[in-house]
Amino acid sequence: MANNGSGSSLGPGGLDLTNTFFKPILNSDPPIPSNRCTKVSVIGVGNVGMAIAQTILTQDIADEIALVDSKPDKLRGEMLDLQHAAAFLPRTRITASVDYAVTAGSDLCIVTAGARQNPGESRLNLLQRNVALFRHIIPPLAKSSPDAILLIVSNPVDVLTYVAWKLSGFPVNRVLGSGTNLDSSRFRFLIADHIDVNAQDVQAFIVGEHGDSSVALWSSISVGGIPVLSFLEKQQIAYEKQTLEDIHQTVVGSAYEVISLKGYTSWAIGYSVANLAYTILRDQRKIHPVTVLARGFYGIEGGDVFLSLPALLGRNGVVAVTNVHMTDEESEKLQKSAKTILEMQSQLGL
Ligand SMILES: NC(=O)C1=CN([C@@H]2O[C@H](COP(=O)(O)OP(=O)(O)OC[C@H]3O[C@@H](n4cnc5c(N)ncnc54)[C@H](O)[C@@H]3O)[C@@H](O)[C@H]2O)C=CC1
Ligand SMILES: CC(=O)C(=O)O
């Protein structure tokens, strides 16, 4: 059967090939209705959107991926290119349109559309351009899939998650941003590399803004269940606080470095977001540092600020925020990060 994106069983030339190739077995029960499909929509088929779509495809977590972009030729090209990989992948219907009707009934909508940073440019610089786009994107997306979970990736991701929450009118558990899930994975990679261990055995969170004011939670890092800083102290192993600062600064500089080298970042964010999609759609109840409404947690007050905190995720989106230990210094840095984001949010008049 040709996957022509319309769900029809018609092959080339309009022939119904299903009844030509297959003979139904006699006296069989009526077909069992298949379970409801899991549908993921990806808005924006640039470097990031396509890295996410292709990683989700390989994980076999969606029955349909719907793609939307404002550039019809690029969009159709990306749809066809993914469809042509069907022989090597789990079966997934891939559809695409500039019209949001194609996203109807999505379980998860991932928004990656928008301007990206030029080399050396801060994420926060993108705000006005991308808020203007979100005014066109979020209302029709929310209308087509009123029960979906919205996962925001476009930058500045924390403020845009707030914007998506406001424009969608969705409950707060169903609007989140990819936040510092990526920064934390860069952090875990650097620590793992330092001590030559698998990054999956490093539990470490970066919280706050996905960007320059992010906060590394050194006090709660553990490797294979061993709390790192208290272990070093108990063993009287000296370490320089500057070394820790340098590792965090390398994380903060990671995106700038990759953008100056290849023009954009894509693979790590692709895996990071596909990992969030897996946790949500398969109801894994795993803890990820992602952008959530932070008011009321860790003493954050002053408004509906969205930033990354370690959150328990499942089929309903954000289930809870985890109570991770923070030192006074870490907590103070988090408050500062919240203030930076809140200032940006308050300029929007939403
Ligand atoms: N949160 C995170 O960790 C990360 C976020 N990003 C952000 O993701 C965004 C996308 O980055 P790239 O894919 O590299 O950019 P890109 O320029 O390759 O792709 C952006 C896509 O958005 C589409 N688009 C623009 N306006 C649209 C509209 N109104 N409706 C639908 N589609 C529209 C464009 O046609 C283009 O295909 C940027 O804001 C970037 O900063 C990138 C990497 C990591
Ligand atoms: C571009 C961006 O936000 C990142 O790679 O972290």
XYZ file of C-alpha atoms and ligand atoms in Angstrom:
400
model
C 0.000 0.000 0.000
C 1.416 3.376 -0.927
C 1.894 5.723 1.957
C 0.638 8.812 0.207
C -0.067 10.686 3.391
C -3.827 10.463 2.889
C -4.411 7.115 4.610
C -5.926 5.642 1.434
C -5.069 2.112 0.274
C -4.912 3.217 -3.354
C -1.657 2.507 -5.110
C -0.111 4.239 -8.133
C -2.721 4.955 -10.821
C -5.587 4.745 -8.321
C -5.677 0.902 -8.166
C -6.922 -0.688 -4.952
C -3.969 -3.019 -4.549
C -4.972 -4.325 -1.136
C -7.599 -6.682 -2.597
C -5.293 -7.682 -5.455
C -2.360 -8.789 -3.336
C -4.207 -10.257 -0.353
C -7.061 -12.765 -0.122
C -8.944 -12.620 3.185
C -8.947 -15.937 5.095
C -12.367 -17.618 5.233
C -14.722 -17.432 8.216
C -12.455 -15.061 10.092
C -13.671 -12.831 12.905
C -14.328 -9.229 11.955
C -11.186 -7.126 12.158
C -10.276 -6.062 15.679
C -10.244 -2.274 15.792
C -6.665 -1.219 16.262
C -5.856 0.824 19.350
C -6.070 4.563 19.052
C -3.036 5.871 17.188
C -0.393 7.883 18.940
C 0.124 11.070 16.981
C 2.972 13.538 17.296
C 3.085 16.845 15.439
C 6.300 18.720 14.784
C 5.949 22.400 13.898
C 8.984 23.695 12.014
C 10.978 21.334 9.807
C 14.362 23.054 10.114
C 17.494 21.475 11.583
C 15.921 20.952 14.998
C 12.453 19.819 13.897
C 13.881 17.208 11.546
C 16.420 15.906 14.079
C 13.526 15.425 16.514
C 11.223 13.829 13.914
C 13.841 11.360 12.741
C 14.862 10.386 16.303
C 11.218 9.841 17.277
C 10.800 7.669 14.164
C 13.643 5.378 15.181
C 12.170 4.964 18.685
C 8.839 3.563 17.479
C 6.732 5.725 19.800
C 4.376 7.345 17.293
C 1.938 5.838 14.802
C 1.766 9.147 12.967
C 4.079 12.116 12.710
C 2.503 15.257 11.234
C 4.855 17.957 10.003
C 3.978 21.655 9.608
C 6.081 24.492 8.230
C 5.427 27.767 6.445
C 7.659 26.773 3.491
C 5.637 24.273 1.396
C 8.484 22.992 -0.815
C 10.895 22.391 2.054
C 8.047 20.731 3.970
C 7.095 18.334 1.163
C 10.759 17.556 0.538
C 11.323 16.646 4.185
C 8.124 14.533 4.285
C 9.105 12.570 1.171
C 12.683 12.101 2.371
C 11.457 10.579 5.656
C 8.803 8.460 3.900
C 11.512 7.008 1.655
C 13.168 5.518 4.757
C 10.043 3.443 5.527
C 11.716 0.145 4.605
C 14.212 0.561 7.450
C 11.944 1.845 10.198
C 9.014 0.866 12.400
C 5.754 1.604 10.541
C 4.811 5.262 11.037
C 2.503 7.359 8.890
C 4.139 10.637 7.921
C 1.939 13.516 6.873
C 2.681 17.173 6.172
C 0.851 20.376 5.404
C 1.076 24.118 5.853
C -2.475 23.810 7.249
C -2.824 22.973 10.960
C -5.705 20.613 10.130
C -2.989 17.994 9.516
C -2.156 18.069 13.256
C -5.737 17.321 14.361
C -6.003 14.924 17.289
C -2.307 15.005 18.230
C -1.205 13.601 21.570
C 1.982 15.639 21.580
C 2.782 18.838 19.651
C 6.430 19.841 19.487
C 7.122 23.436 18.429
C 10.515 24.153 16.862
C 9.523 26.860 14.373
C 11.230 30.184 14.479
C 14.380 32.213 14.245
C 17.621 30.761 15.577
C 20.716 32.461 16.961
C 23.449 33.819 14.735
C 26.987 33.050 15.956
C 27.585 34.883 19.270
C 23.922 35.925 19.646
C 22.080 35.210 22.920
C 18.880 33.137 22.919
C 17.015 35.976 24.619
C 17.644 38.157 21.523
C 15.199 36.009 19.563
C 12.283 36.836 21.801
C 10.319 39.461 19.841
C 10.657 37.637 16.499
C 9.549 34.310 17.907
C 6.692 35.666 20.031
C 5.247 37.158 16.818
C 5.435 33.705 15.174
C 3.869 32.006 18.193
C 0.807 34.245 17.855
C 0.230 32.558 14.459
C 1.229 29.058 15.500
C -0.176 28.310 18.957
C -3.907 29.222 18.546
C -4.557 26.981 15.487
C -2.394 24.231 16.968
C -4.328 24.280 20.255
C -7.642 24.382 18.378
C -6.767 21.333 16.261
C -5.575 19.281 19.246
C -7.331 20.547 22.365
C -6.195 17.543 24.443
C -2.557 17.551 23.377
C 0.560 18.175 25.400
C 2.555 21.146 24.051
C 6.321 20.758 24.149
C 8.162 23.960 23.245
C 11.705 23.920 21.856
C 12.038 27.260 19.992
C 14.194 29.840 21.788
C 14.191 31.519 24.178
C 12.469 28.333 25.297
C 11.511 29.364 28.853
C 9.748 32.603 27.890
C 8.167 30.968 24.822
C 6.762 28.172 27.000
C 5.051 30.877 29.063
C 3.788 32.439 25.801
C 2.458 29.058 24.599
C 0.716 28.524 27.938
C -0.961 31.934 27.714
C -1.943 31.630 24.024
C -3.196 28.032 24.246
C -5.258 28.354 27.422
C -4.137 24.775 28.242
C -3.792 23.599 31.835
C -0.283 24.042 33.147
C 0.501 20.306 33.286
C 0.099 20.135 29.481
C 2.544 22.916 28.555
C 6.260 22.376 29.046
C 9.541 23.332 27.421
C 12.603 21.236 26.633
C 14.468 23.610 28.968
C 17.681 22.384 30.547
C 17.166 18.726 29.601
C 19.802 19.458 26.936
C 22.106 21.493 29.225
C 21.937 18.675 31.795
C 22.880 16.120 29.179
C 25.874 18.263 28.136
C 26.775 18.520 31.846
C 26.502 14.757 32.346
C 28.645 14.155 29.265
C 31.402 16.475 30.548
C 31.424 14.923 34.039
C 31.360 11.418 32.561
C 34.228 12.316 30.275
C 36.192 13.701 33.231
C 36.003 10.455 35.211
C 35.678 8.050 32.282
C 32.289 6.580 33.087
C 29.068 6.154 31.106
C 27.067 9.422 31.032
C 23.916 7.429 31.861
C 25.444 6.668 35.278
C 25.860 10.367 36.055
C 22.832 11.918 37.744
C 23.179 15.674 37.467
C 20.835 18.598 36.933
C 21.194 22.025 35.482
C 18.154 24.132 36.345
C 16.853 27.656 35.726
C 17.119 29.344 32.349
C 18.086 27.307 29.287
C 20.851 29.786 28.659
C 23.362 32.080 30.225
C 21.881 32.273 33.758
C 21.464 28.490 34.180
C 22.411 26.937 37.536
C 24.454 23.751 38.023
C 23.299 21.763 41.058
C 26.700 20.420 42.118
C 25.525 19.496 45.607
C 23.166 16.796 44.306
C 25.402 15.169 41.666
C 25.919 11.456 42.022
C 27.755 8.875 39.961
C 26.439 5.329 40.265
C 24.578 6.390 43.415
C 27.658 7.957 45.074
C 27.137 11.648 45.960
C 30.220 13.160 44.327
C 31.081 16.234 46.401
C 30.475 14.656 49.823
C 32.438 11.573 48.692
C 35.429 13.740 47.711
C 35.198 15.610 51.002
C 34.984 12.416 53.101
C 37.990 10.983 51.273
C 39.750 14.320 51.784
C 40.330 14.584 48.046
C 41.012 18.216 47.220
C 39.205 19.813 44.298
C 39.171 23.365 43.030
C 35.841 25.151 43.049
C 37.103 26.769 39.859
C 37.155 23.347 38.138
C 33.444 23.022 38.844
C 32.808 26.562 37.580
C 34.797 25.798 34.425
C 32.717 22.692 33.691
C 29.496 24.690 34.072
C 30.860 27.494 31.885
C 31.706 24.911 29.215
C 28.049 23.814 29.319
C 26.870 27.429 29.005
C 29.238 27.949 26.088
C 28.333 24.666 24.333
C 25.615 26.012 22.060
C 27.701 29.097 21.182
C 30.618 26.853 20.264
C 28.577 24.460 18.115
C 26.752 27.348 16.404
C 30.055 29.076 15.604
C 31.374 25.806 14.137
C 28.391 24.383 12.203
C 25.816 27.209 12.237
C 23.182 25.531 14.432
C 22.732 22.729 16.975
C 20.572 19.745 16.089
C 21.580 16.200 17.067
C 21.694 16.568 20.850
C 18.423 18.522 20.960
C 16.899 15.869 18.677
C 17.771 13.079 21.107
C 16.882 15.186 24.133
C 13.365 15.964 22.877
C 12.750 12.432 21.568
C 13.688 11.230 25.059
C 11.056 13.567 26.565
C 8.500 12.352 24.002
C 9.241 8.743 24.998
C 8.790 9.489 28.704
C 5.499 11.292 28.093
C 3.875 9.026 25.508
C 4.936 5.807 27.239
C 4.000 7.197 30.676
C 7.474 6.467 32.043
C 7.201 8.762 35.100
C 10.849 9.749 34.747
C 12.429 12.889 36.140
C 13.689 15.428 33.606
C 14.856 19.006 34.083
C 12.321 20.810 31.881
C 10.627 24.196 31.675
C 7.538 24.284 33.899
C 5.550 26.902 35.785
C 7.949 27.449 38.695
C 5.904 29.758 40.914
C 5.680 28.295 44.428
C 8.610 25.900 44.071
C 12.015 26.485 45.689
C 10.816 29.835 47.059
C 10.217 31.258 43.571
C 7.582 33.982 43.774
C 6.794 37.221 42.008
C 4.814 35.937 39.021
C 4.068 33.063 36.667
C 7.669 32.449 35.733
C 8.555 29.442 33.563
C 11.992 27.862 33.961
C 13.568 24.440 34.316
C 13.171 22.388 37.463
C 13.511 18.611 37.830
C 9.992 17.418 37.018
C 8.246 14.054 37.034
C 6.786 13.482 33.567
C 4.132 11.038 32.393
C 1.157 10.678 30.072
C -0.476 13.803 31.551
C 2.625 15.870 30.937
C 4.043 17.414 34.101
C 2.993 15.287 37.091
C 5.038 16.952 39.854
C 8.172 18.944 40.626
C 10.923 17.110 42.498
C 12.273 18.412 45.775
C 16.012 18.274 45.055
C 18.422 19.494 47.717
C 19.958 22.898 46.943
C 22.586 24.811 48.870
C 21.910 28.453 49.732
C 24.272 29.512 46.936
C 22.472 27.334 44.356
C 19.107 28.588 45.542
C 20.266 32.211 45.279
C 21.472 31.636 41.698
C 18.115 30.064 40.830
C 16.281 33.132 42.156
C 18.497 35.334 39.948
C 17.785 33.176 36.914
C 14.036 33.408 37.663
C 14.331 37.200 37.874
C 16.063 37.387 34.458
C 13.273 35.375 32.819
C 10.485 37.177 34.661
C 11.803 40.506 33.380
C 11.600 39.233 29.807
C 8.110 37.801 30.371
C 6.792 41.008 31.874
C 7.757 42.992 28.741
C 5.333 40.937 26.656
C 2.089 42.234 28.146
C 0.386 38.853 27.846
N 15.560 24.581 23.279
C 16.690 24.125 22.808
O 17.450 23.447 23.507
C 17.066 24.427 21.398
C 16.306 25.317 20.686
N 16.638 25.626 19.410
C 15.778 26.595 18.750
O 14.937 25.911 17.815
C 14.507 26.844 16.823
C 14.703 26.243 15.445
O 16.068 26.098 15.142
P 16.529 25.492 13.724
O 15.694 24.305 13.416
O 17.984 25.370 13.758
O 16.108 26.685 12.755
P 15.784 26.554 11.194
O 15.917 27.933 10.638
O 16.600 25.462 10.601
O 14.263 26.081 11.172
C 13.205 26.886 11.564
C 11.989 26.461 10.758
O 10.856 27.186 11.236
C 10.041 27.422 10.085
N 9.086 28.499 10.340
C 9.313 29.829 10.433
N 8.148 30.472 10.657
C 7.182 29.535 10.710
C 5.778 29.573 10.927
N 5.122 30.728 11.125
N 5.090 28.428 10.908
C 5.721 27.252 10.709
N 7.049 27.147 10.507
C 7.759 28.280 10.500
C 11.048 27.776 8.995
O 10.480 27.702 7.698
C 12.122 26.747 9.247
O 11.913 25.565 8.511
C 15.303 28.130 17.074
O 14.516 29.042 17.809
C 16.478 27.645 17.896
O 17.055 28.655 18.679
C 17.700 25.068 18.789
C 18.482 24.147 19.439
C 18.255 23.773 20.801
C 20.624 26.512 20.429
C 20.396 26.029 21.793
O 19.561 26.511 22.517
C 21.205 24.939 22.289
O 21.769 24.158 21.494
O 21.355 24.821 23.513
